[in-house]
Amino acid sequence: MRKPQILMAFLSAALLGAAHPASAQTLTVGLDADPPRLDPALSTALVDRQVMNQIFDKLVDLDANLKVIPALATSWKVTNGGLTYTFKLRSGVKFSDGTPLDAAAVKYGLDRNRTLEGSARKNELSSVKEVKVIDPQTVQLTLSQPYGPLLAVLTDRAGMIVSPTAAKKAGTDFQNNPVGSGPFTFVSRVRQDNITLNANKSYWGGVPKIDKLVYRPFPDGDVRYANLLSGAVQAITPIDPKDVSKLEQNPKFNVLNYPGIGFQGVWFNVTRPPFNNKNFRQAVAATIDREAIAKSIFYGTVTPAAGPFPPGTAAASSAITVQKPNLALAKQKLGGKPLSFTLLTTPGSVTTQLAQVYQAMFAQAGITAKIEQVEFGTLLDRADKQDYDALMLGWSGRPDPDGNIYDFFTTGGTNNQAGYSNKTVDGLLAKARAQNAMSARIATYNVALGTIISDTPYTWVYFQRNLVGSVKGLTGLKPIPDGILRFKDVDLK
Amino acid sequence: MAVFALRRLLSSIPTLLIVTLLVFAMVKLLPGDPARLILGQEATPQALAELRRSLGLDRSLPEQYLSWLASAVQLDFGTSLTDNSSVGRLIAQKLPVTLELALFAMLISMLISLPAGILSAVRRNTWIDRALTLFALSGISLPNFFLGILLIYLFSIRLAWIPASGYTSLLENPGRNLLLLLLPAITLGIGSAAVLTRYLRSSLSETLAQDYVRTAHAKGLPAGRVISKHALKNALIPFLTAFGLQLGGLLGGAVITEQIFSIPGFGRLLVDAVFTRDLPVIQAVVLVSAVAVFLVSFLVDLGYAAVDPRIRYH
């Protein structure tokens, strides 16, 4: 009799320890990946931004309508034909290590992003010629050529300001000891397990309502979902599309479902057969039923796409409409010639399903597609080398429209996986970049898109939405389309 | 015995060298470019070239292999490409977690398979044996990920008894540590328990049919004593070999189980490293696993030699 009693006592003790709810002020958030690099200069993964946004302040931020709003910079002026940006800084701000956040620190941060070896921000900040300290509260950026998207770029990693003291001290290890001035401060990380942040008690914008913010990675969607249901985490992002309606019907949880800024679709390699033939590209694009894909594979959690600018973003235009499937047109474009090719994609249940649905849709027009799956690094590598026929690849999106189009369709652009080159498009996209008024830029984009859509180096299929699940007691989460959750004003009851 | 151990150890050096060569070659043969994966979709060609150079990827393969081997022998596995932390330190952090999980799983596996195997052999071809066979077959065929999700659904979501995921170290909070490892250990242990049950059933059945067992029965010894004193001892030798092999297998099975239960162990380190093309980590993890499997088989051999002196002279 004794052994079972001991066991019971032990088990109940263990259960008590486990069942004891986390203190009301600790919020645990489930992410879909372990953020690799918590350094604004070195980060290349989308998920890094979820954590870094709490640790670092940015010069400017985005609101729910993707409008650029003040953050560290309280105001700014663009002068000299778009070549000079002058920022007035908030006074009295300190990094969490005590270093004052002044114009010199901002200059250090921006220059570090521009020049650090291995910095992934060099491209975004390539138009910046010089960062100047005017006075302790004023910093000025001089550009080598007008670059309309600059402010939007500064709402992301390029505009995050790191503590100069900490960055100089830590060197390349800064990503494991990040110090900023944001609403939360970095405490510790255990790879594949958690990243723990504490509320910054001296935050200039007021102390966050939650004391502790813990991020945990759950690469598997079912596991992420199960952890939310079981109470191990209080919020998850993203939710798998198949779980969205289940969670919406569960009275204990909230679902935030709001538009994102990215797109998904298919690249065609225009540098070699079969897709150096424009008719073939158009034929394939015409077989795709975008509505059906949104409904059947994504349970309505995505929006059919017409171009690179999702609805609700500045450059979205009603002039460009979602292409309807048209098998007659596809067959006419094929002109009786056989078309077979290999569709390159990454493994994963959703991508596999999607690839198979594409395959079936192509087949309706007599097009044969073979599916080849390789992991993401290989896919990018083969895309770079233009060693593919067609491939499935999307983009997480940028708040400024330029970030969703320029590098994709200009000759030699870093994201131009098709090897597409069109002088007219090059000229138009460069022109849009130099324009400051959004209305003028939209008009330019629409003209460029007319050509791009007709040339079809890429065909857009759907826009992702941001899907966040949380317990009912979590309040104050704002749906910012960049998909980054900001926890400063979030409360947990 | 010491001579045997030394000879056995020395003879394995060439094998281990081949293992290192294979590990290195395997990782190099993986398609794709780590620099591309690190820099992601936004990489510029200059940044890629810069990174390749700083990673040493522009050197010749033999050069890369030799310098890797030279440091690996000194237990220096380089730094992780994802966050610059020392690979040795990462492994030192993760390995104990997985070892603890594997040992816990083995304990569960033993607790199930010993009685189940004995019962099955003694009550051969009765309904108990058939029920246990059914258990063993389902245990072998149920994939880890399915069983794991099933357990989470039952114990974490429906009953809310055990948290669905997480890890607390044994030193920090032993109760919570064991609680959190319970479901993953069951997930891992059941598959191996099923295999071991079948092993024990067949080896014990064989032993029970031997003449000396019949003699023991004929002498009027109680059945329990015949089984525990005479039959089981001999039946356990092949069982222990299987047990050693299972331990090696558990380290592999932990990869999936650690994903499901979000345990920051060796398996997840490997999966993450594969996804992020973190070559130094992949190489080190595979090498350490190979050495671990080698060590287990070495110990099993020593155990054999201790039990059966004939083996030492072969």
mmCIF file with all atom_site columns, N, CA, C and O in Angstrom, chain A residues 15 18 37 44 117-118 172 175-176 191-192 216-218 223 227 230 375 377-378 384 394 398 415, chain B residues 31 36-39 41-42 80-84 94 161 164-166 176 179 260 262 268 272 277:
data_model
loop_
_atom_site.group_PDB
_atom_site.id
_atom_site.type_symbol
_atom_site.label_atom_id
_atom_site.label_alt_id
_atom_site.label_comp_id
_atom_site.label_asym_id
_atom_site.label_entity_id
_atom_site.label_seq_id
_atom_site.pdbx_PDB_ins_code
_atom_site.Cartn_x
_atom_site.Cartn_y
_atom_site.Cartn_z
_atom_site.occupancy
_atom_site.B_iso_or_equiv
_atom_site.pdbx_formal_charge
_atom_site.auth_seq_id
_atom_site.auth_comp_id
_atom_site.auth_asym_id
_atom_site.auth_atom_id
_atom_site.pdbx_PDB_model_num
ATOM 1   N N  . LEU A 1 15  ? 1.610  17.774 -9.903  1.00 0.00 ? 15  LEU A N  1
ATOM 2   C CA . LEU A 1 15  ? 0.479  18.377 -10.599 1.00 0.00 ? 15  LEU A CA 1
ATOM 3   C C  . LEU A 1 15  ? 0.210  19.779 -10.084 1.00 0.00 ? 15  LEU A C  1
ATOM 4   O O  . LEU A 1 15  ? -0.053 20.702 -10.846 1.00 0.00 ? 15  LEU A O  1
ATOM 5   N N  . ALA A 1 18  ? 2.476  22.119 -11.535 1.00 0.00 ? 18  ALA A N  1
ATOM 6   C CA . ALA A 1 18  ? 2.241  22.377 -12.942 1.00 0.00 ? 18  ALA A CA 1
ATOM 7   C C  . ALA A 1 18  ? 0.963  23.157 -13.166 1.00 0.00 ? 18  ALA A C  1
ATOM 8   O O  . ALA A 1 18  ? 0.885  24.021 -14.022 1.00 0.00 ? 18  ALA A O  1
ATOM 9   N N  . ARG A 1 37  ? 18.097 35.231 -35.176 1.00 0.00 ? 37  ARG A N  1
ATOM 10  C CA . ARG A 1 37  ? 19.065 36.287 -34.878 1.00 0.00 ? 37  ARG A CA 1
ATOM 11  C C  . ARG A 1 37  ? 18.397 37.542 -34.365 1.00 0.00 ? 37  ARG A C  1
ATOM 12  O O  . ARG A 1 37  ? 17.714 38.230 -35.102 1.00 0.00 ? 37  ARG A O  1
ATOM 13  N N  . THR A 1 44  ? 17.488 37.948 -40.817 1.00 0.00 ? 44  THR A N  1
ATOM 14  C CA . THR A 1 44  ? 16.900 37.747 -42.141 1.00 0.00 ? 44  THR A CA 1
ATOM 15  C C  . THR A 1 44  ? 15.600 36.976 -42.046 1.00 0.00 ? 44  THR A C  1
ATOM 16  O O  . THR A 1 44  ? 14.938 36.747 -43.041 1.00 0.00 ? 44  THR A O  1
ATOM 17  N N  . GLU A 1 117 ? 29.581 44.119 -41.284 1.00 0.00 ? 117 GLU A N  1
ATOM 18  C CA . GLU A 1 117 ? 29.824 42.990 -42.177 1.00 0.00 ? 117 GLU A CA 1
ATOM 19  C C  . GLU A 1 117 ? 28.708 41.950 -42.013 1.00 0.00 ? 117 GLU A C  1
ATOM 20  O O  . GLU A 1 117 ? 28.359 41.580 -40.904 1.00 0.00 ? 117 GLU A O  1
ATOM 21  N N  . GLY A 1 118 ? 28.152 41.543 -43.135 1.00 0.00 ? 118 GLY A N  1
ATOM 22  C CA . GLY A 1 118 ? 27.062 40.568 -43.092 1.00 0.00 ? 118 GLY A CA 1
ATOM 23  C C  . GLY A 1 118 ? 25.706 41.194 -42.829 1.00 0.00 ? 118 GLY A C  1
ATOM 24  O O  . GLY A 1 118 ? 24.720 40.491 -42.662 1.00 0.00 ? 118 GLY A O  1
ATOM 25  N N  . THR A 1 172 ? 30.134 40.458 -32.347 1.00 0.00 ? 172 THR A N  1
ATOM 26  C CA . THR A 1 172 ? 29.241 39.596 -33.125 1.00 0.00 ? 172 THR A CA 1
ATOM 27  C C  . THR A 1 172 ? 28.267 38.839 -32.239 1.00 0.00 ? 172 THR A C  1
ATOM 28  O O  . THR A 1 172 ? 27.332 38.214 -32.734 1.00 0.00 ? 172 THR A O  1
ATOM 29  N N  . GLN A 1 175 ? 23.700 39.531 -30.986 1.00 0.00 ? 175 GLN A N  1
ATOM 30  C CA . GLN A 1 175 ? 22.415 38.866 -31.216 1.00 0.00 ? 175 GLN A CA 1
ATOM 31  C C  . GLN A 1 175 ? 22.000 37.971 -30.053 1.00 0.00 ? 175 GLN A C  1
ATOM 32  O O  . GLN A 1 175 ? 20.832 37.632 -29.924 1.00 0.00 ? 175 GLN A O  1
ATOM 33  N N  . ASN A 1 176 ? 22.962 37.605 -29.203 1.00 0.00 ? 176 ASN A N  1
ATOM 34  C CA . ASN A 1 176 ? 22.606 36.805 -28.042 1.00 0.00 ? 176 ASN A CA 1
ATOM 35  C C  . ASN A 1 176 ? 22.454 37.650 -26.778 1.00 0.00 ? 176 ASN A C  1
ATOM 36  O O  . ASN A 1 176 ? 22.101 37.135 -25.714 1.00 0.00 ? 176 ASN A O  1
ATOM 37  N N  . ARG A 1 191 ? 17.862 28.119 -26.759 1.00 0.00 ? 191 ARG A N  1
ATOM 38  C CA . ARG A 1 191 ? 17.481 27.819 -28.133 1.00 0.00 ? 191 ARG A CA 1
ATOM 39  C C  . ARG A 1 191 ? 16.472 26.679 -28.192 1.00 0.00 ? 191 ARG A C  1
ATOM 40  O O  . ARG A 1 191 ? 16.575 25.743 -27.431 1.00 0.00 ? 191 ARG A O  1
ATOM 41  N N  . GLN A 1 192 ? 15.528 26.807 -29.077 1.00 0.00 ? 192 GLN A N  1
ATOM 42  C CA . GLN A 1 192 ? 14.440 25.841 -29.258 1.00 0.00 ? 192 GLN A CA 1
ATOM 43  C C  . GLN A 1 192 ? 13.496 25.754 -28.069 1.00 0.00 ? 192 GLN A C  1
ATOM 44  O O  . GLN A 1 192 ? 12.622 24.909 -28.045 1.00 0.00 ? 192 GLN A O  1
ATOM 45  N N  . ARG A 1 216 ? 7.794  31.211 -27.199 1.00 0.00 ? 216 ARG A N  1
ATOM 46  C CA . ARG A 1 216 ? 8.198  29.803 -27.359 1.00 0.00 ? 216 ARG A CA 1
ATOM 47  C C  . ARG A 1 216 ? 7.928  29.351 -28.783 1.00 0.00 ? 216 ARG A C  1
ATOM 48  O O  . ARG A 1 216 ? 6.880  29.655 -29.344 1.00 0.00 ? 216 ARG A O  1
ATOM 49  N N  . PRO A 1 217 ? 8.894  28.643 -29.385 1.00 0.00 ? 217 PRO A N  1
ATOM 50  C CA . PRO A 1 217 ? 8.704  28.207 -30.770 1.00 0.00 ? 217 PRO A CA 1
ATOM 51  C C  . PRO A 1 217 ? 8.001  26.847 -30.855 1.00 0.00 ? 217 PRO A C  1
ATOM 52  O O  . PRO A 1 217 ? 8.355  25.918 -30.138 1.00 0.00 ? 217 PRO A O  1
ATOM 53  N N  . PHE A 1 218 ? 6.985  26.764 -31.712 1.00 0.00 ? 218 PHE A N  1
ATOM 54  C CA . PHE A 1 218 ? 6.324  25.495 -32.012 1.00 0.00 ? 218 PHE A CA 1
ATOM 55  C C  . PHE A 1 218 ? 6.214  25.377 -33.525 1.00 0.00 ? 218 PHE A C  1
ATOM 56  O O  . PHE A 1 218 ? 5.241  25.870 -34.102 1.00 0.00 ? 218 PHE A O  1
ATOM 57  N N  . VAL A 1 223 ? 0.762  21.355 -32.901 1.00 0.00 ? 223 VAL A N  1
ATOM 58  C CA . VAL A 1 223 ? 1.348  21.468 -31.566 1.00 0.00 ? 223 VAL A CA 1
ATOM 59  C C  . VAL A 1 223 ? 1.112  22.870 -31.007 1.00 0.00 ? 223 VAL A C  1
ATOM 60  O O  . VAL A 1 223 ? 0.760  23.055 -29.842 1.00 0.00 ? 223 VAL A O  1
ATOM 61  N N  . ASN A 1 227 ? -1.091 23.722 -27.687 1.00 0.00 ? 227 ASN A N  1
ATOM 62  C CA . ASN A 1 227 ? -0.543 24.456 -26.556 1.00 0.00 ? 227 ASN A CA 1
ATOM 63  C C  . ASN A 1 227 ? -1.409 25.644 -26.162 1.00 0.00 ? 227 ASN A C  1
ATOM 64  O O  . ASN A 1 227 ? -1.497 26.000 -25.000 1.00 0.00 ? 227 ASN A O  1
ATOM 65  N N  . SER A 1 230 ? -4.443 24.071 -24.360 1.00 0.00 ? 230 SER A N  1
ATOM 66  C CA . SER A 1 230 ? -4.145 23.517 -23.045 1.00 0.00 ? 230 SER A CA 1
ATOM 67  C C  . SER A 1 230 ? -3.723 24.590 -22.058 1.00 0.00 ? 230 SER A C  1
ATOM 68  O O  . SER A 1 230 ? -3.543 24.308 -20.886 1.00 0.00 ? 230 SER A O  1
ATOM 69  N N  . GLU A 1 375 ? 14.135 21.570 -50.018 1.00 0.00 ? 375 GLU A N  1
ATOM 70  C CA . GLU A 1 375 ? 13.949 22.461 -48.874 1.00 0.00 ? 375 GLU A CA 1
ATOM 71  C C  . GLU A 1 375 ? 14.263 23.911 -49.254 1.00 0.00 ? 375 GLU A C  1
ATOM 72  O O  . GLU A 1 375 ? 14.818 24.186 -50.305 1.00 0.00 ? 375 GLU A O  1
ATOM 73  N N  . GLY A 1 377 ? 16.232 26.456 -48.557 1.00 0.00 ? 377 GLY A N  1
ATOM 74  C CA . GLY A 1 377 ? 17.529 27.003 -48.976 1.00 0.00 ? 377 GLY A CA 1
ATOM 75  C C  . GLY A 1 377 ? 17.872 26.585 -50.401 1.00 0.00 ? 377 GLY A C  1
ATOM 76  O O  . GLY A 1 377 ? 18.401 27.376 -51.194 1.00 0.00 ? 377 GLY A O  1
ATOM 77  N N  . THR A 1 378 ? 17.563 25.330 -50.720 1.00 0.00 ? 378 THR A N  1
ATOM 78  C CA . THR A 1 378 ? 17.835 24.824 -52.055 1.00 0.00 ? 378 THR A CA 1
ATOM 79  C C  . THR A 1 378 ? 16.940 25.520 -53.089 1.00 0.00 ? 378 THR A C  1
ATOM 80  O O  . THR A 1 378 ? 17.382 25.858 -54.182 1.00 0.00 ? 378 THR A O  1
ATOM 81  N N  . ASP A 1 384 ? 18.020 31.457 -57.629 1.00 0.00 ? 384 ASP A N  1
ATOM 82  C CA . ASP A 1 384 ? 19.125 32.371 -57.946 1.00 0.00 ? 384 ASP A CA 1
ATOM 83  C C  . ASP A 1 384 ? 19.825 31.977 -59.233 1.00 0.00 ? 384 ASP A C  1
ATOM 84  O O  . ASP A 1 384 ? 20.194 32.819 -60.047 1.00 0.00 ? 384 ASP A O  1
ATOM 85  N N  . GLY A 1 394 ? 6.625  33.109 -52.411 1.00 0.00 ? 394 GLY A N  1
ATOM 86  C CA . GLY A 1 394 ? 5.922  34.357 -52.123 1.00 0.00 ? 394 GLY A CA 1
ATOM 87  C C  . GLY A 1 394 ? 6.815  35.329 -51.390 1.00 0.00 ? 394 GLY A C  1
ATOM 88  O O  . GLY A 1 394 ? 8.044  35.200 -51.396 1.00 0.00 ? 394 GLY A O  1
ATOM 89  N N  . ARG A 1 398 ? 6.254  44.274 -47.536 1.00 0.00 ? 398 ARG A N  1
ATOM 90  C CA . ARG A 1 398 ? 6.826  45.450 -46.895 1.00 0.00 ? 398 ARG A CA 1
ATOM 91  C C  . ARG A 1 398 ? 5.754  46.521 -46.847 1.00 0.00 ? 398 ARG A C  1
ATOM 92  O O  . ARG A 1 398 ? 4.898  46.572 -47.735 1.00 0.00 ? 398 ARG A O  1
ATOM 93  N N  . ASN A 1 415 ? 15.377 40.068 -55.921 1.00 0.00 ? 415 ASN A N  1
ATOM 94  C CA . ASN A 1 415 ? 14.320 39.061 -55.818 1.00 0.00 ? 415 ASN A CA 1
ATOM 95  C C  . ASN A 1 415 ? 13.727 38.699 -57.172 1.00 0.00 ? 415 ASN A C  1
ATOM 96  O O  . ASN A 1 415 ? 12.653 38.119 -57.251 1.00 0.00 ? 415 ASN A O  1
ATOM 97  N N  . PRO B 2 31  ? 22.012 19.485 -50.879 1.00 0.00 ? 31  PRO B N  1
ATOM 98  C CA . PRO B 2 31  ? 21.884 20.565 -51.849 1.00 0.00 ? 31  PRO B CA 1
ATOM 99  C C  . PRO B 2 31  ? 21.667 21.896 -51.135 1.00 0.00 ? 31  PRO B C  1
ATOM 100 O O  . PRO B 2 31  ? 21.327 21.920 -49.959 1.00 0.00 ? 31  PRO B O  1
ATOM 101 N N  . ARG B 2 36  ? 23.012 31.294 -48.540 1.00 0.00 ? 36  ARG B N  1
ATOM 102 C CA . ARG B 2 36  ? 21.741 31.743 -49.103 1.00 0.00 ? 36  ARG B CA 1
ATOM 103 C C  . ARG B 2 36  ? 20.638 31.609 -48.073 1.00 0.00 ? 36  ARG B C  1
ATOM 104 O O  . ARG B 2 36  ? 19.750 32.460 -47.965 1.00 0.00 ? 36  ARG B O  1
ATOM 105 N N  . LEU B 2 37  ? 20.693 30.529 -47.332 1.00 0.00 ? 37  LEU B N  1
ATOM 106 C CA . LEU B 2 37  ? 19.641 30.292 -46.352 1.00 0.00 ? 37  LEU B CA 1
ATOM 107 C C  . LEU B 2 37  ? 19.743 31.273 -45.197 1.00 0.00 ? 37  LEU B C  1
ATOM 108 O O  . LEU B 2 37  ? 18.749 31.763 -44.690 1.00 0.00 ? 37  LEU B O  1
ATOM 109 N N  . ILE B 2 38  ? 20.983 31.607 -44.818 1.00 0.00 ? 38  ILE B N  1
ATOM 110 C CA . ILE B 2 38  ? 21.163 32.537 -43.706 1.00 0.00 ? 38  ILE B CA 1
ATOM 111 C C  . ILE B 2 38  ? 20.703 33.930 -44.107 1.00 0.00 ? 38  ILE B C  1
ATOM 112 O O  . ILE B 2 38  ? 20.003 34.609 -43.378 1.00 0.00 ? 38  ILE B O  1
ATOM 113 N N  . LEU B 2 39  ? 21.076 34.337 -45.309 1.00 0.00 ? 39  LEU B N  1
ATOM 114 C CA . LEU B 2 39  ? 20.746 35.704 -45.718 1.00 0.00 ? 39  LEU B CA 1
ATOM 115 C C  . LEU B 2 39  ? 19.325 35.832 -46.247 1.00 0.00 ? 39  LEU B C  1
ATOM 116 O O  . LEU B 2 39  ? 18.802 36.927 -46.371 1.00 0.00 ? 39  LEU B O  1
ATOM 117 N N  . GLN B 2 41  ? 15.746 35.753 -48.457 1.00 0.00 ? 41  GLN B N  1
ATOM 118 C CA . GLN B 2 41  ? 15.278 36.202 -49.762 1.00 0.00 ? 41  GLN B CA 1
ATOM 119 C C  . GLN B 2 41  ? 15.889 37.528 -50.197 1.00 0.00 ? 41  GLN B C  1
ATOM 120 O O  . GLN B 2 41  ? 15.870 37.858 -51.364 1.00 0.00 ? 41  GLN B O  1
ATOM 121 N N  . GLU B 2 42  ? 16.396 38.302 -49.214 1.00 0.00 ? 42  GLU B N  1
ATOM 122 C CA . GLU B 2 42  ? 16.823 39.655 -49.585 1.00 0.00 ? 42  GLU B CA 1
ATOM 123 C C  . GLU B 2 42  ? 18.307 39.779 -49.903 1.00 0.00 ? 42  GLU B C  1
ATOM 124 O O  . GLU B 2 42  ? 18.809 40.874 -50.093 1.00 0.00 ? 42  GLU B O  1
ATOM 125 N N  . SER B 2 80  ? 27.912 28.034 -34.183 1.00 0.00 ? 80  SER B N  1
ATOM 126 C CA . SER B 2 80  ? 26.676 27.882 -34.946 1.00 0.00 ? 80  SER B CA 1
ATOM 127 C C  . SER B 2 80  ? 26.540 29.019 -35.957 1.00 0.00 ? 80  SER B C  1
ATOM 128 O O  . SER B 2 80  ? 26.843 30.171 -35.655 1.00 0.00 ? 80  SER B O  1
ATOM 129 N N  . LEU B 2 81  ? 26.096 28.683 -37.165 1.00 0.00 ? 81  LEU B N  1
ATOM 130 C CA . LEU B 2 81  ? 25.934 29.724 -38.180 1.00 0.00 ? 81  LEU B CA 1
ATOM 131 C C  . LEU B 2 81  ? 24.755 30.636 -37.870 1.00 0.00 ? 81  LEU B C  1
ATOM 132 O O  . LEU B 2 81  ? 24.721 31.779 -38.291 1.00 0.00 ? 81  LEU B O  1
ATOM 133 N N  . THR B 2 82  ? 23.758 30.110 -37.127 1.00 0.00 ? 82  THR B N  1
ATOM 134 C CA . THR B 2 82  ? 22.575 30.945 -36.906 1.00 0.00 ? 82  THR B CA 1
ATOM 135 C C  . THR B 2 82  ? 22.811 32.034 -35.884 1.00 0.00 ? 82  THR B C  1
ATOM 136 O O  . THR B 2 82  ? 22.380 33.151 -36.072 1.00 0.00 ? 82  THR B O  1
ATOM 137 N N  . ASP B 2 83  ? 23.478 31.728 -34.776 1.00 0.00 ? 83  ASP B N  1
ATOM 138 C CA . ASP B 2 83  ? 23.603 32.789 -33.785 1.00 0.00 ? 83  ASP B CA 1
ATOM 139 C C  . ASP B 2 83  ? 25.002 32.903 -33.172 1.00 0.00 ? 83  ASP B C  1
ATOM 140 O O  . ASP B 2 83  ? 25.155 33.537 -32.122 1.00 0.00 ? 83  ASP B O  1
ATOM 141 N N  . ASN B 2 84  ? 25.983 32.290 -33.814 1.00 0.00 ? 84  ASN B N  1
ATOM 142 C CA . ASN B 2 84  ? 27.357 32.463 -33.344 1.00 0.00 ? 84  ASN B CA 1
ATOM 143 C C  . ASN B 2 84  ? 27.677 31.824 -32.015 1.00 0.00 ? 84  ASN B C  1
ATOM 144 O O  . ASN B 2 84  ? 28.760 32.057 -31.479 1.00 0.00 ? 84  ASN B O  1
ATOM 145 N N  . LYS B 2 94  ? 22.045 20.510 -24.649 1.00 0.00 ? 94  LYS B N  1
ATOM 146 C CA . LYS B 2 94  ? 20.908 19.728 -25.148 1.00 0.00 ? 94  LYS B CA 1
ATOM 147 C C  . LYS B 2 94  ? 21.038 18.235 -24.862 1.00 0.00 ? 94  LYS B C  1
ATOM 148 O O  . LYS B 2 94  ? 20.032 17.563 -24.697 1.00 0.00 ? 94  LYS B O  1
ATOM 149 N N  . TRP B 2 161 ? -4.443 17.693 -17.096 1.00 0.00 ? 161 TRP B N  1
ATOM 150 C CA . TRP B 2 161 ? -3.612 17.233 -15.989 1.00 0.00 ? 161 TRP B CA 1
ATOM 151 C C  . TRP B 2 161 ? -2.157 17.636 -16.159 1.00 0.00 ? 161 TRP B C  1
ATOM 152 O O  . TRP B 2 161 ? -1.455 17.906 -15.208 1.00 0.00 ? 161 TRP B O  1
ATOM 153 N N  . ALA B 2 164 ? 1.015  20.723 -22.002 1.00 0.00 ? 164 ALA B N  1
ATOM 154 C CA . ALA B 2 164 ? 1.218  20.109 -23.317 1.00 0.00 ? 164 ALA B CA 1
ATOM 155 C C  . ALA B 2 164 ? 2.672  20.135 -23.749 1.00 0.00 ? 164 ALA B C  1
ATOM 156 O O  . ALA B 2 164 ? 3.082  19.358 -24.607 1.00 0.00 ? 164 ALA B O  1
ATOM 157 N N  . SER B 2 165 ? 3.453  21.027 -23.182 1.00 0.00 ? 165 SER B N  1
ATOM 158 C CA . SER B 2 165 ? 4.818  21.124 -23.667 1.00 0.00 ? 165 SER B CA 1
ATOM 159 C C  . SER B 2 165 ? 5.671  21.849 -22.655 1.00 0.00 ? 165 SER B C  1
ATOM 160 O O  . SER B 2 165 ? 5.168  22.407 -21.693 1.00 0.00 ? 165 SER B O  1
ATOM 161 N N  . GLY B 2 166 ? 6.960  21.854 -22.931 1.00 0.00 ? 166 GLY B N  1
ATOM 162 C CA . GLY B 2 166 ? 7.857  22.628 -22.091 1.00 0.00 ? 166 GLY B CA 1
ATOM 163 C C  . GLY B 2 166 ? 8.866  21.737 -21.411 1.00 0.00 ? 166 GLY B C  1
ATOM 164 O O  . GLY B 2 166 ? 8.792  20.505 -21.479 1.00 0.00 ? 166 GLY B O  1
ATOM 165 N N  . ARG B 2 176 ? 8.359  19.045 -11.416 1.00 0.00 ? 176 ARG B N  1
ATOM 166 C CA . ARG B 2 176 ? 7.861  19.552 -12.686 1.00 0.00 ? 176 ARG B CA 1
ATOM 167 C C  . ARG B 2 176 ? 8.636  18.928 -13.849 1.00 0.00 ? 176 ARG B C  1
ATOM 168 O O  . ARG B 2 176 ? 8.072  18.642 -14.894 1.00 0.00 ? 176 ARG B O  1
ATOM 169 N N  . LEU B 2 179 ? 7.163  15.544 -14.394 1.00 0.00 ? 179 LEU B N  1
ATOM 170 C CA . LEU B 2 179 ? 5.807  15.682 -14.923 1.00 0.00 ? 179 LEU B CA 1
ATOM 171 C C  . LEU B 2 179 ? 5.842  16.031 -16.412 1.00 0.00 ? 179 LEU B C  1
ATOM 172 O O  . LEU B 2 179 ? 5.135  15.451 -17.230 1.00 0.00 ? 179 LEU B O  1
ATOM 173 N N  . ILE B 2 260 ? 7.208  17.402 -30.971 1.00 0.00 ? 260 ILE B N  1
ATOM 174 C CA . ILE B 2 260 ? 5.804  17.445 -30.565 1.00 0.00 ? 260 ILE B CA 1
ATOM 175 C C  . ILE B 2 260 ? 5.652  18.085 -29.189 1.00 0.00 ? 260 ILE B C  1
ATOM 176 O O  . ILE B 2 260 ? 4.768  18.888 -28.965 1.00 0.00 ? 260 ILE B O  1
ATOM 177 N N  . SER B 2 262 ? 7.869  20.018 -27.709 1.00 0.00 ? 262 SER B N  1
ATOM 178 C CA . SER B 2 262 ? 8.710  21.213 -27.569 1.00 0.00 ? 262 SER B CA 1
ATOM 179 C C  . SER B 2 262 ? 9.739  21.067 -26.465 1.00 0.00 ? 262 SER B C  1
ATOM 180 O O  . SER B 2 262 ? 9.835  21.902 -25.574 1.00 0.00 ? 262 SER B O  1
ATOM 181 N N  . ARG B 2 268 ? 15.746 18.193 -31.393 1.00 0.00 ? 268 ARG B N  1
ATOM 182 C CA . ARG B 2 268 ? 15.269 19.466 -31.948 1.00 0.00 ? 268 ARG B CA 1
ATOM 183 C C  . ARG B 2 268 ? 16.429 20.304 -32.444 1.00 0.00 ? 268 ARG B C  1
ATOM 184 O O  . ARG B 2 268 ? 16.314 21.029 -33.420 1.00 0.00 ? 268 ARG B O  1
ATOM 185 N N  . ASP B 2 272 ? 16.255 21.695 -36.219 1.00 0.00 ? 272 ASP B N  1
ATOM 186 C CA . ASP B 2 272 ? 16.404 23.122 -36.476 1.00 0.00 ? 272 ASP B CA 1
ATOM 187 C C  . ASP B 2 272 ? 17.646 23.405 -37.317 1.00 0.00 ? 272 ASP B C  1
ATOM 188 O O  . ASP B 2 272 ? 17.630 24.250 -38.204 1.00 0.00 ? 272 ASP B O  1
ATOM 189 N N  . ARG B 2 277 ? 20.194 25.038 -42.189 1.00 0.00 ? 277 ARG B N  1
ATOM 190 C CA . ARG B 2 277 ? 21.466 24.730 -42.834 1.00 0.00 ? 277 ARG B CA 1
ATOM 191 C C  . ARG B 2 277 ? 22.647 25.107 -41.953 1.00 0.00 ? 277 ARG B C  1
ATOM 192 O O  . ARG B 2 277 ? 23.641 25.665 -42.416 1.00 0.00 ? 277 ARG B O  1
#
